[in-house]
Coordinates of C-alpha atoms in Angstrom, one line a residue:
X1 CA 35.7 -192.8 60.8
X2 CA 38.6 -195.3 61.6
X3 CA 40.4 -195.6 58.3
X4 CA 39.7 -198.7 56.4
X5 CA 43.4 -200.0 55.7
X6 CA 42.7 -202.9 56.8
X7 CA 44.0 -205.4 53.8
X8 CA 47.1 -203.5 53.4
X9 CA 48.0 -203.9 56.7
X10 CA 47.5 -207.4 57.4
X11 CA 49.3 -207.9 53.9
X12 CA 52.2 -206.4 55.0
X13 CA 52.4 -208.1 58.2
X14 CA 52.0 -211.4 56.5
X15 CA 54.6 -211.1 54.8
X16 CA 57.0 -209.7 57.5
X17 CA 56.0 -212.2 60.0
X18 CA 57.4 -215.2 57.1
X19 CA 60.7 -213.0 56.5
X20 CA 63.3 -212.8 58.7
X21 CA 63.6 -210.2 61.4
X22 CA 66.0 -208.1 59.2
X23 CA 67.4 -208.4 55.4
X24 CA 69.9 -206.3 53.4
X25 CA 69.1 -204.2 50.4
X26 CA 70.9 -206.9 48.2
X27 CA 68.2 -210.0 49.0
X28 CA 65.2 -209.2 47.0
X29 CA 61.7 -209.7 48.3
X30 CA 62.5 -208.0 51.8
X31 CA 60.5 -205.0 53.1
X32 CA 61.5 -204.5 56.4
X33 CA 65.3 -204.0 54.7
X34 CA 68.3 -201.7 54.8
X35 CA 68.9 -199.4 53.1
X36 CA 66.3 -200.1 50.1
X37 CA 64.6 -197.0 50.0
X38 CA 63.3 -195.7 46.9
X39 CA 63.5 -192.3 46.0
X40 CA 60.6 -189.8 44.1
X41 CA 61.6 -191.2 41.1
X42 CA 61.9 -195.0 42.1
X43 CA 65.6 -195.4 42.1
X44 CA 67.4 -196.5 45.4
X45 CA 67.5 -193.5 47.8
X46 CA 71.3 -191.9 48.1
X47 CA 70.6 -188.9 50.0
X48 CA 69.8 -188.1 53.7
X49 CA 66.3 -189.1 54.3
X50 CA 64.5 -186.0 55.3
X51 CA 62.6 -186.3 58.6
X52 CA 59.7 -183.6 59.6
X53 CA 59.5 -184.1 63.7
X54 CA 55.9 -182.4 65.1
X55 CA 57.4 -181.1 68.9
X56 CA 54.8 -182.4 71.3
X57 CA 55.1 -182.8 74.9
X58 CA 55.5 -186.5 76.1
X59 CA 54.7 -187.3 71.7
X60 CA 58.0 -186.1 70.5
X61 CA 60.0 -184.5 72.0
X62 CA 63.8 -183.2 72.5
X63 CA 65.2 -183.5 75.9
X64 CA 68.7 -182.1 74.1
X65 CA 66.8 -178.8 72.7
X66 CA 64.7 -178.3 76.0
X67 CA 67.8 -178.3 77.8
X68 CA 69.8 -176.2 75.2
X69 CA 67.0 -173.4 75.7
X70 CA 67.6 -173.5 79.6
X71 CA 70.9 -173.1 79.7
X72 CA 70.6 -169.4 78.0
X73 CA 68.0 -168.5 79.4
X74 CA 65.3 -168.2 76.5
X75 CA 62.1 -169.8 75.9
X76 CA 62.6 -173.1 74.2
X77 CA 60.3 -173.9 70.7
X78 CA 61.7 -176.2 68.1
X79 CA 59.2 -174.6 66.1
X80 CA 60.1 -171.2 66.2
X81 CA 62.7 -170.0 64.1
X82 CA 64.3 -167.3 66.1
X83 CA 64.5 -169.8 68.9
X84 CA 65.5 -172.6 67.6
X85 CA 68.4 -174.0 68.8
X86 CA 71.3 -176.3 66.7
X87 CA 69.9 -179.1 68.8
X88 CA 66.7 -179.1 67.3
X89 CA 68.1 -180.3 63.7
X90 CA 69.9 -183.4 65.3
X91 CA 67.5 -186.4 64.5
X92 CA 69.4 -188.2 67.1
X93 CA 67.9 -186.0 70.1
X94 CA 64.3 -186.7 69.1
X95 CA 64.3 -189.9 71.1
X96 CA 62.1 -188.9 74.0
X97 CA 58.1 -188.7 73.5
X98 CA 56.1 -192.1 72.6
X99 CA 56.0 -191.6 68.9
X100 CA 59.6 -190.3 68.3
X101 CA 61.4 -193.3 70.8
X102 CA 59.6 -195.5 68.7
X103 CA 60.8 -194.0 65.7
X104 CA 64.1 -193.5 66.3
X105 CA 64.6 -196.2 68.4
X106 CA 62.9 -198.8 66.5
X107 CA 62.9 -197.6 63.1
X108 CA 65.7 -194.8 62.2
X109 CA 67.9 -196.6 63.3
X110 CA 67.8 -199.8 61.3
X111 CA 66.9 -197.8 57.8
X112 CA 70.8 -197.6 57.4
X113 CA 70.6 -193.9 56.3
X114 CA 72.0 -190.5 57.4
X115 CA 68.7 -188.1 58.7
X116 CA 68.1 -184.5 57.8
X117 CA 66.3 -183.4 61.0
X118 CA 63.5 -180.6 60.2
X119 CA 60.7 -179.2 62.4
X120 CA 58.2 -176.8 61.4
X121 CA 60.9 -174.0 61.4
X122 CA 61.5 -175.4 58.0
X123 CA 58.1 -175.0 56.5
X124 CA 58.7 -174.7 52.1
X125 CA 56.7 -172.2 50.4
X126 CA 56.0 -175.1 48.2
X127 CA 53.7 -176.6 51.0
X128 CA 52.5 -172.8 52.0
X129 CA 51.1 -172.9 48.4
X130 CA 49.4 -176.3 48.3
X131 CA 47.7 -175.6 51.9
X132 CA 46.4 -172.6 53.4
X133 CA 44.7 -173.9 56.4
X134 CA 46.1 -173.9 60.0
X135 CA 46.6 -177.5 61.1
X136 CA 50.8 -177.4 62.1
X137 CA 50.3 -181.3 61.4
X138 CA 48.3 -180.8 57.9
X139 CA 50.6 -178.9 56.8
X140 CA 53.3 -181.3 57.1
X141 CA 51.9 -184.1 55.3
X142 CA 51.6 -181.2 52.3
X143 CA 55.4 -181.1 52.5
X144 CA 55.3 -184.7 52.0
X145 CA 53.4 -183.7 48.8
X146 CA 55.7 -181.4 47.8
X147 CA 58.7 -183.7 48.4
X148 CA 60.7 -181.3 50.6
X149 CA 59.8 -183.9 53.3
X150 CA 60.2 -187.9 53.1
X151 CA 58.4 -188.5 56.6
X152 CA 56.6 -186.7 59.1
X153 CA 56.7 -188.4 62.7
X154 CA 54.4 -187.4 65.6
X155 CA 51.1 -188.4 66.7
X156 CA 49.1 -187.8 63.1
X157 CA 45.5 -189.2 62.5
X158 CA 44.5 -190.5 59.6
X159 CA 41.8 -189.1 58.0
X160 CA 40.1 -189.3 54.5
X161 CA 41.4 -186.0 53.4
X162 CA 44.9 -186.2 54.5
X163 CA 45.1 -190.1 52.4
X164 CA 43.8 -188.5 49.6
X165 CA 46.8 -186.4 49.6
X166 CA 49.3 -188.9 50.4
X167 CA 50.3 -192.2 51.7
X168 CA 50.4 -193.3 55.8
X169 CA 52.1 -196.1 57.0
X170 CA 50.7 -199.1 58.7
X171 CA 48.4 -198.0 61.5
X172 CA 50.9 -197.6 65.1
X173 CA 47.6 -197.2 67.3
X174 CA 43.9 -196.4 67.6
X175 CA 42.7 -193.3 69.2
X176 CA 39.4 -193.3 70.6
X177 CA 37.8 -189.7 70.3
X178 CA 35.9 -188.3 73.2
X179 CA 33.5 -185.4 74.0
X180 CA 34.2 -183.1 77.0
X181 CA 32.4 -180.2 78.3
X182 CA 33.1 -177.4 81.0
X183 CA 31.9 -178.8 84.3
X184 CA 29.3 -177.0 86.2
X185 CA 31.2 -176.6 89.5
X186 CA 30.1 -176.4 92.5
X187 CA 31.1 -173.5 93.8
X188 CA 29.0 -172.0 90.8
X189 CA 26.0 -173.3 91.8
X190 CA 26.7 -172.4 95.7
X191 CA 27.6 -169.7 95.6
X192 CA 25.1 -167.9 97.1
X193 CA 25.4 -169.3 100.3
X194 CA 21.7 -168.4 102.1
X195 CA 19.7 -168.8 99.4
X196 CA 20.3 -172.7 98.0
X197 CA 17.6 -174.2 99.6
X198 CA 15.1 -171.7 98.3
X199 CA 16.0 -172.8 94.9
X200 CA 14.0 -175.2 93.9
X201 CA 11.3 -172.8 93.5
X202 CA 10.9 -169.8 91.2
X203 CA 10.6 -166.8 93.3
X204 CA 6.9 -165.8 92.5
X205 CA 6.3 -169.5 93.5
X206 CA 7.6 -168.6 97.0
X207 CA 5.7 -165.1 97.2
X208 CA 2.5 -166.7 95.8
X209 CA 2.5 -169.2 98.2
X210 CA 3.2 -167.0 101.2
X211 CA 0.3 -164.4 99.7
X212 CA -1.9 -167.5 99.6
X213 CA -1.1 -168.9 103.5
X214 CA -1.7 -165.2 104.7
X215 CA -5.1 -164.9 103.1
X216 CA -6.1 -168.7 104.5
X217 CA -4.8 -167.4 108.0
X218 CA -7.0 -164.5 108.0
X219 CA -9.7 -166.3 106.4
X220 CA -9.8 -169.2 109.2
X221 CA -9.9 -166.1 112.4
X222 CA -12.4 -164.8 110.5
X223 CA -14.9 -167.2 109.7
X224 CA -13.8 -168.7 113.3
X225 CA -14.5 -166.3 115.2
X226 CA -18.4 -165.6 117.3
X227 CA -19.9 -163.0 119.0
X228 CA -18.7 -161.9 122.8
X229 CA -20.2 -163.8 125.1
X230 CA -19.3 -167.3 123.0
X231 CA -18.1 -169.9 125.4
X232 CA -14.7 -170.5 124.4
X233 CA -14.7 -174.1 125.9
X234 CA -17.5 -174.7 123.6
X235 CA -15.8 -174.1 120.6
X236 CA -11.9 -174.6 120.9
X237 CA -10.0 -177.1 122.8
X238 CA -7.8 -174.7 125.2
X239 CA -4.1 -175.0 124.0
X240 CA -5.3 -174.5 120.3
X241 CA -8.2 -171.9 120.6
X242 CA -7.8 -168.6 119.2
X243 CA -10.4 -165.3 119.2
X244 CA -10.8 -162.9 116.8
X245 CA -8.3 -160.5 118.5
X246 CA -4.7 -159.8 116.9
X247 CA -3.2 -162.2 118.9
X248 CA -5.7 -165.2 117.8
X249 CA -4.6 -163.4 114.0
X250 CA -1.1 -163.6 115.0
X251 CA -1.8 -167.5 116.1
X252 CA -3.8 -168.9 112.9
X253 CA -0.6 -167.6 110.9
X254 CA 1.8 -169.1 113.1
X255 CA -0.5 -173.1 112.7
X256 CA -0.6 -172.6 108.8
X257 CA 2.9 -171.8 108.5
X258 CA 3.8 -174.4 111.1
X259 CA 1.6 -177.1 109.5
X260 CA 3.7 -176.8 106.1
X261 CA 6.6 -177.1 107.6
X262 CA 5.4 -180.3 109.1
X263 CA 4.3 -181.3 105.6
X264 CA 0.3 -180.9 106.0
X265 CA -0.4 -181.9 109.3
X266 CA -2.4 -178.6 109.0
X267 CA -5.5 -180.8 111.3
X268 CA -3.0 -180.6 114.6
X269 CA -3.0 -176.6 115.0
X270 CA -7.0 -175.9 113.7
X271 CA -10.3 -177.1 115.8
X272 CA -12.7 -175.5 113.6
X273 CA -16.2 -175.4 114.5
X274 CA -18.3 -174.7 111.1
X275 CA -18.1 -175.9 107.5
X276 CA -16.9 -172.4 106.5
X277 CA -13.6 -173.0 108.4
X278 CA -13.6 -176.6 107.9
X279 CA -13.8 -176.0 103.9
X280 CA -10.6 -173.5 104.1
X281 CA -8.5 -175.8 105.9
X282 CA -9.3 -178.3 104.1
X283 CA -8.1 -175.8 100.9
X284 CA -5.2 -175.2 102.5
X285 CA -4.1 -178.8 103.4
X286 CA -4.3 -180.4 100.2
X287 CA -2.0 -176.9 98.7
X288 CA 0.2 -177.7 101.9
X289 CA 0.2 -181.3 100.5
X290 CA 1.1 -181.0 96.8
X291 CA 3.8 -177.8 97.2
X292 CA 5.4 -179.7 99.8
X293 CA 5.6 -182.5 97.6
X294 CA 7.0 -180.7 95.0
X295 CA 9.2 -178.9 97.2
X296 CA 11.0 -182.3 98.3
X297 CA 11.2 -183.4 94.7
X298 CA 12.5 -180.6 93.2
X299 CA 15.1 -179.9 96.1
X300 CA 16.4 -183.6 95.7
X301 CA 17.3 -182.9 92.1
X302 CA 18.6 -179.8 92.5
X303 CA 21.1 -180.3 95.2
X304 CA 21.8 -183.9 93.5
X305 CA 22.5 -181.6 90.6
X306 CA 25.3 -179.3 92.9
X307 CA 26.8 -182.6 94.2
X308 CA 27.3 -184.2 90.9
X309 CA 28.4 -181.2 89.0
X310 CA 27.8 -182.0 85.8
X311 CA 28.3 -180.6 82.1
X312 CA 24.8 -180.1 81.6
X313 CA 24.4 -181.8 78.4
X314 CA 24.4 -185.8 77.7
X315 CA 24.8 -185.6 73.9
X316 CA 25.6 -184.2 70.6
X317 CA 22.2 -183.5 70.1
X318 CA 21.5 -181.4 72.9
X319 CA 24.6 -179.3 71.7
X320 CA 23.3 -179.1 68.3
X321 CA 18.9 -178.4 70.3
X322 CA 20.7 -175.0 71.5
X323 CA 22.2 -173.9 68.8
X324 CA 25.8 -174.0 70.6
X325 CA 29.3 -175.1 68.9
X326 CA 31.6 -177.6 69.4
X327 CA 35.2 -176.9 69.8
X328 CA 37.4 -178.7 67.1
X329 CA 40.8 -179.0 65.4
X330 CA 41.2 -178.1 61.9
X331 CA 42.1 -181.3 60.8
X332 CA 39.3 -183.2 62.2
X333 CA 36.9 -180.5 61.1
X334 CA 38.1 -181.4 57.5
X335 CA 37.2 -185.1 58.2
X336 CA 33.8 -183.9 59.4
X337 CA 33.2 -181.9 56.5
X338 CA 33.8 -185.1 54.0
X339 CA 31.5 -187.6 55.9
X340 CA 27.9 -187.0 56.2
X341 CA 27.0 -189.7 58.5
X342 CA 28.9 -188.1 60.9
X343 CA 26.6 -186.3 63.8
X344 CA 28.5 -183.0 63.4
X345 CA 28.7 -180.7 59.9
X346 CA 30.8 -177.7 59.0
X347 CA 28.3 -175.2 61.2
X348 CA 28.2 -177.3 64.1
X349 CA 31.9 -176.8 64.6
X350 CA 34.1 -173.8 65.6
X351 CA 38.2 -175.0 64.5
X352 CA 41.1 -174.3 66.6
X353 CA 44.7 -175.0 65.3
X354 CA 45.8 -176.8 68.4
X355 CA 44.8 -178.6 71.3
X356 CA 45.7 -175.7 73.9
X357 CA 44.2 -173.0 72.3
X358 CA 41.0 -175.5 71.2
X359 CA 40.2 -176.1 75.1
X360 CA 40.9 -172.2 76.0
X361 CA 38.2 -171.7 73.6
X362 CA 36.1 -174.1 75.7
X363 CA 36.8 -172.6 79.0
X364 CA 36.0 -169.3 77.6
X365 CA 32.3 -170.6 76.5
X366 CA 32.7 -170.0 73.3
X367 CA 31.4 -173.3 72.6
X368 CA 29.7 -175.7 74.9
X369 CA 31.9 -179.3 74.2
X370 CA 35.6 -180.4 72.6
X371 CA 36.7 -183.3 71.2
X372 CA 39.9 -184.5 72.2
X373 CA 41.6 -187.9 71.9
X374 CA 43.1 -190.0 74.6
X375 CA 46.4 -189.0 74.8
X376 CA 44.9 -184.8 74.9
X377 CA 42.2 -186.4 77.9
X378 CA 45.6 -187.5 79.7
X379 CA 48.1 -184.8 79.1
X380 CA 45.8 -181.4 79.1
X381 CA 43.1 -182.7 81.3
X382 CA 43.9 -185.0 84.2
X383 CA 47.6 -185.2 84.0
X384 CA 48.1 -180.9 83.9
X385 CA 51.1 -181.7 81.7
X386 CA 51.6 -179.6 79.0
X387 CA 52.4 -176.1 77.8
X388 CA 51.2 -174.3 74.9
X389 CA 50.5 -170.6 73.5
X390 CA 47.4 -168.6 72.7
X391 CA 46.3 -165.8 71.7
X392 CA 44.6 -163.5 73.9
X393 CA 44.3 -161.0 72.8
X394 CA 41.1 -158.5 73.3
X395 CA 41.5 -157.5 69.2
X396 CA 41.8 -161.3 67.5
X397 CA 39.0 -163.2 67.1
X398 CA 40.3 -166.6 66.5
X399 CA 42.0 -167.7 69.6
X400 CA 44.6 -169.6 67.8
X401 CA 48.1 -170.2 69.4
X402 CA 49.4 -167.5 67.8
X403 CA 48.1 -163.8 66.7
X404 CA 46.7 -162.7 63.5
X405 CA 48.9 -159.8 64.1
X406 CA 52.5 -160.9 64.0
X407 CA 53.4 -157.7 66.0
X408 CA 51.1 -158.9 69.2
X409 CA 52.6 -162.2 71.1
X410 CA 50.8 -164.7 72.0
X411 CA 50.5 -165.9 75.7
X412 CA 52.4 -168.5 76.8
X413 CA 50.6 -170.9 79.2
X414 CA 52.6 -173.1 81.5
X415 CA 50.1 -175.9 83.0
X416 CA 52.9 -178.0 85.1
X417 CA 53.6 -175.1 87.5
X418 CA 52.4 -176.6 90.6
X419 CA 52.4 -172.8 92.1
X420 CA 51.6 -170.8 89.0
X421 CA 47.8 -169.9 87.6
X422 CA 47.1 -172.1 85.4
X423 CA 47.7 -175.6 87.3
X424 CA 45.0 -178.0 87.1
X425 CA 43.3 -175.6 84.6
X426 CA 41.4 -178.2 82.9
X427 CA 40.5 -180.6 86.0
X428 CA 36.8 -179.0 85.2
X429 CA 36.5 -181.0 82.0
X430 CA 34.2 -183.9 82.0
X431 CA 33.9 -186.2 79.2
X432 CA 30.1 -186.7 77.7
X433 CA 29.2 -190.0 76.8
X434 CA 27.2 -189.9 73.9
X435 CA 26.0 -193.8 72.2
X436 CA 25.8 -191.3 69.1
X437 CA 29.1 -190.2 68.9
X438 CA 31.7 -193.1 68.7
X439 CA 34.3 -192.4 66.6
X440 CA 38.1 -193.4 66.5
X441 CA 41.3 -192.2 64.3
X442 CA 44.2 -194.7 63.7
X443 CA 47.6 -192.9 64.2
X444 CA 50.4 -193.4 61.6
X445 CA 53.5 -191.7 60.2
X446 CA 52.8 -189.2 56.7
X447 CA 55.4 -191.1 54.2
X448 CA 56.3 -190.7 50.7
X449 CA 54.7 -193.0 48.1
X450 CA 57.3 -195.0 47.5
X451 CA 58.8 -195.3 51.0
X452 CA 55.8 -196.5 52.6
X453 CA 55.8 -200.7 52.0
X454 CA 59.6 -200.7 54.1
X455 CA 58.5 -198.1 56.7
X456 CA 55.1 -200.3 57.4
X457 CA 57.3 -203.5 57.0
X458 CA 59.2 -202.4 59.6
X459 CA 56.5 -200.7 61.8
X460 CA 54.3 -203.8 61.8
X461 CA 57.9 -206.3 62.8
X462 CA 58.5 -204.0 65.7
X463 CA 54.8 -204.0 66.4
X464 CA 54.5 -207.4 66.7
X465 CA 56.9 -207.3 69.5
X466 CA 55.1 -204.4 71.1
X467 CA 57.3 -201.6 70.3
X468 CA 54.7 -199.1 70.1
X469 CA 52.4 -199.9 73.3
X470 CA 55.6 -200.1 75.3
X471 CA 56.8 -196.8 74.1
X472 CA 53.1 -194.9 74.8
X473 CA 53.2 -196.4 78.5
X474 CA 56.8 -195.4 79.9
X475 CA 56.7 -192.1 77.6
X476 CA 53.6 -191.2 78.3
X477 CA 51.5 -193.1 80.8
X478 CA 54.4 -193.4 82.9
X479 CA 55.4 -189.6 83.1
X480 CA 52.1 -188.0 83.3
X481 CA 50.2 -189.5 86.3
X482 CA 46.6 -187.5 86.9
X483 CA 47.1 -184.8 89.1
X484 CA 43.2 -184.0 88.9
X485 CA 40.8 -184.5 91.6
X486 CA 39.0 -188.0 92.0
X487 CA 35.3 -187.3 89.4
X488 CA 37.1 -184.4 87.8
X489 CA 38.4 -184.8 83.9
X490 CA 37.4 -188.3 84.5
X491 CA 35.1 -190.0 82.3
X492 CA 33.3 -191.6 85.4
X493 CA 32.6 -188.4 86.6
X494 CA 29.6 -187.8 85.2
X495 CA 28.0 -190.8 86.9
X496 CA 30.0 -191.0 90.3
X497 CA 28.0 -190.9 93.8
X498 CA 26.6 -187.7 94.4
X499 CA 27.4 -186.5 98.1
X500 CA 26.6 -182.8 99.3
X501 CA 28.5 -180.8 101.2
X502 CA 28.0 -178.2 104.1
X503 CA 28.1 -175.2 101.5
X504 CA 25.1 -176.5 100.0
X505 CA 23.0 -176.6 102.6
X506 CA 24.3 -173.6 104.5
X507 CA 20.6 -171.6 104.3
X508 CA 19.2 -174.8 106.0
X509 CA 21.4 -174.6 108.9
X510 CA 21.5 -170.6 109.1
X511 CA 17.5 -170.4 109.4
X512 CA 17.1 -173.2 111.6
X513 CA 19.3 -172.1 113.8
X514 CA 18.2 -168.3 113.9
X515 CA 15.1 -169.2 114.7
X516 CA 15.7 -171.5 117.3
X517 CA 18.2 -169.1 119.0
X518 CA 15.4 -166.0 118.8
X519 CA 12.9 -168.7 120.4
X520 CA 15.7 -169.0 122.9
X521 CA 16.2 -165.4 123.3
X522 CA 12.4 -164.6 123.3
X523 CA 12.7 -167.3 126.8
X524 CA 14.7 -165.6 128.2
X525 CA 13.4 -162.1 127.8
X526 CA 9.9 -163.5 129.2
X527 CA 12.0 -164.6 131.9
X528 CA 13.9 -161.7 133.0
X529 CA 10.6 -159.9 132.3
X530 CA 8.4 -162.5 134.8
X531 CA 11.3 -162.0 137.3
X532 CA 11.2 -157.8 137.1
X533 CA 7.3 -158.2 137.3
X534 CA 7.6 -160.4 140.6
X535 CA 10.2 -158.1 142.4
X536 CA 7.5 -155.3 141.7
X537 CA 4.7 -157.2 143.2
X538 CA 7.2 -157.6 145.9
X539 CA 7.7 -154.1 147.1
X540 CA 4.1 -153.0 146.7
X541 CA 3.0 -155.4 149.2

């Protein structure tokens, strides 16, 4: 999926890289120029240049706005147009935020030209009636189209779609796209706290196999046991002989019992004297044998599984095996729906109109993966940095960040409180890696036709001096460092070293331990019992 620009791009750099680092409008031949812009209708440009900026934390964003909101004491959206504050229309405040340091800093500066500053406040009705969807960012490259917009700046992909619509600049960077899915925890698979270690099995396996160890008990005293007047020192060695009175019952259940919890060493507890009994144990070992083999095997996995915590699923395939959705946004759902080598179609997906909403959707199971890219994996998921609305309302359906009904208000979600809800709310996100699904989006900047050989020109010379990946790391990188635990929203997480904890084997340690404490207790009752029985013996004599 990464767009194929490829000759245009290493065109235009050619021919920056022989020009000199900046020329005036007046020396012909220059693209990364002053003031040379052309306008819709191909004459120079002699009007502000009108500037579309996408609000996105740590993308582009306006420090001056944010702060503007805080001082009175209302919620700040740039978006909005109730809220909106005069600070939001000054391009010169939209310097903070990878993409829009870089363009201000490095390109909106040396275009020469005064800046109409615009958000999505100042949506057209031209563009409302060219697109109907409900991608914030799609919709801005159809105000390109329209020509109420010159340039769109934030973190847009390029897809096949939105380049049939209208033109991109040269490529700033590459985003990798990546699959995540809700993390089994481990407290969901703990959390019944006695009964982990009986797991393994289904419960009719357990009640089947303590039907069949009964009937093999009663079996063995009964085809064991001989007429009065046997010599017991004829048949049974003394510490292991038992009669056919309860308590030699009581005793044959105790050895078979015993001899699976030793794991078949059924031969130790038993000296049977005919073939009848010798052909029951002999039954019962080799059922001792196998269940406790699959016993071992089965727990291994299963408590590897709690340790490890994993999504469940390893590809797109799986997804697609169970009939489940995967979590998009609109504009890549377009993309999907125009290439059909890719692994996911149109019913595969369920669209979101932002990233926020897109991974409540995922929390909320109403689809089993997302896709995200890596600036989302590093802002939403490990770094707990962003805020963003949703709807959630019982009555809408979609989930999107705001309502179908204008009259209900969306929830606003705050995920850098470090003492509110929603902190971390993500850290249970694990990427999937799938060989199948490797697909990347190159980011640019929507431009008008005729604009787009001196905003690339210049893109690609500041580029080559490494405006852009310098601008990602102390914008971005820099200011979001992962607050998530080590193996959680982290791609290695999946297939880090599996360690359990004492939760998981709490049932282990209970039984053990109440059953060594009654044998204690049954001890010391005999005891004070012997003791009681000597005194008694005392006095009669």
């Amino acid at each position: 999926m990464l767009n194929q620009r490829g000759f245009s791009v290493v065109l235009t750099a050619w021919l920056v890289w022989s020009l000199p680092t900046q020329i005036t409008a007046d020396q012909s031949g220059g693209l990364a120029c002053t003031r040379c812009l052309l306008d819709y209708d191909g004459t120079p440009l002699n009007r502000p240049l009108r500037v579309m900026y996408m609000d996105k934390p740590f993308t582009t964003t306006n420090p001056a706005a944010i702060n503007a909101s805080k001082r009175l004491g209302i919620p700040y959206s740039c978006d909005d147009p109730k809220l909106a504050q005069p600070e939001c229309f000054r391009w010169q405040n939209w310097n903070s935020g990878w993409m829009g340091a870089l363009f201000t800093n490095e390109i909106a500066n040396n275009l020469g030209y005064d800046i109409e500053a615009l958000t999505p406040a100042n949506y057209s009705a031209a563009s409302g009636l060219l697109y109907s969807g409900i991608s914030p960012y799609t919709r801005c490259v159809y105000e390109v189209k329209a020509r109420t917009v010159d340039i769109c700046v934030g973190d847009f992909w390029v897809t096949d779609d939105r380049s049939r619509v209208i033109s991109f600049t040269a490529d700033i960077a590459i985003d990798f796209l990546m699959l995540f899915a809700k993390r089994q925890e481990a407290e969901e698979l703990s959390t019944v706290f006695f009964t982990n270690i009986f797991r393994p099995f289904d419960p009719m396996v357990w009640v089947s196999m303590v039907a069949l160890f009964v009937v093999a008990s009663v079996l063995i005293w009964l085809v064991e046991s001989r007429p009065r007047g046997t010599s017991p020192e004829a048949m049974f060695q003394s510490h292991k002989s038992f009669f056919p009175r309860t308590d030699g019952l009581i005793k044959t259940l105790w050895a078979t019992f015993h001899a699976y919890f030793s794991q078949g060493d059924i031969g130790s507890y038993f000296f049977v004297t005919a073939w009848p009994g010798r052909l029951v144990v002999m039954g019962l070992s080799f059922f001792i044998y196998i269940i406790c083999a699959s016993y071992t095997a089965n727990l291994a996995i299963f408590l590897t599984r709690i340790a490890s915590a994993t999504s469940g699923v390893s590809s797109i395939s799986d997804i697609r095996s169970l009939g489940a959705k995967v979590c998009v946004l609109a504009s890549l759902a377009a993309a999907f729906q125009n290439n059909p080598l890719f692994p996911l179609q149109s019913d595969d997906v369920l669209v979101f109109d932002d990233y926020g909403p897109m991974l409540e959707g995922l929390q909320a199971e109403r689809c089993l993966a997302a896709i995200a890219g890596d600036n989302e994996n590093r802002i939403f998921l490990q770094g707990s940095a962003a805020r963003y609305s949703v709807c959630r309302s019982a009555s809408d359906t979609n989930g999107y960040s705001t309502c179908a009904d204008p009259a209900v208000p969306p929830t606003l979600v705050d995920l850098t409180d470090t003492r509110g809800p929603d902190y971390r709310r993500f850290c249970n996100l694990v990427q999937i890696k799938d060989n199948a699904f490797s697909e990347a989006l190159s980011w640019a900047y929507p431009v008008a036709d005729l604009m787009e050989p001196t905003l690339s020109a210049w893109l690609v010379q500041r580029d080559l001096l490494g405006a852009a990946r310098t601008a990602r790391q102390r914008e971005l990188l820099d200011k979001v460092p992962a607050v998530c635990p080590v193996g959680a929203a982290n791609p290695s997480a999946v297939t880090g070293q599996s360690r359990l904890g004492i939760t998981d084997l709490g049932g282990l340690y209970f039984y053990s331990v109440t059953v060594v404490t009654s044998g204690l207790v049954f001890h010391l009752v005999q005891v004070f019992r012997g003791r009681e029985t000597m005194q008694v013996r005392s006095r009669t004599r």
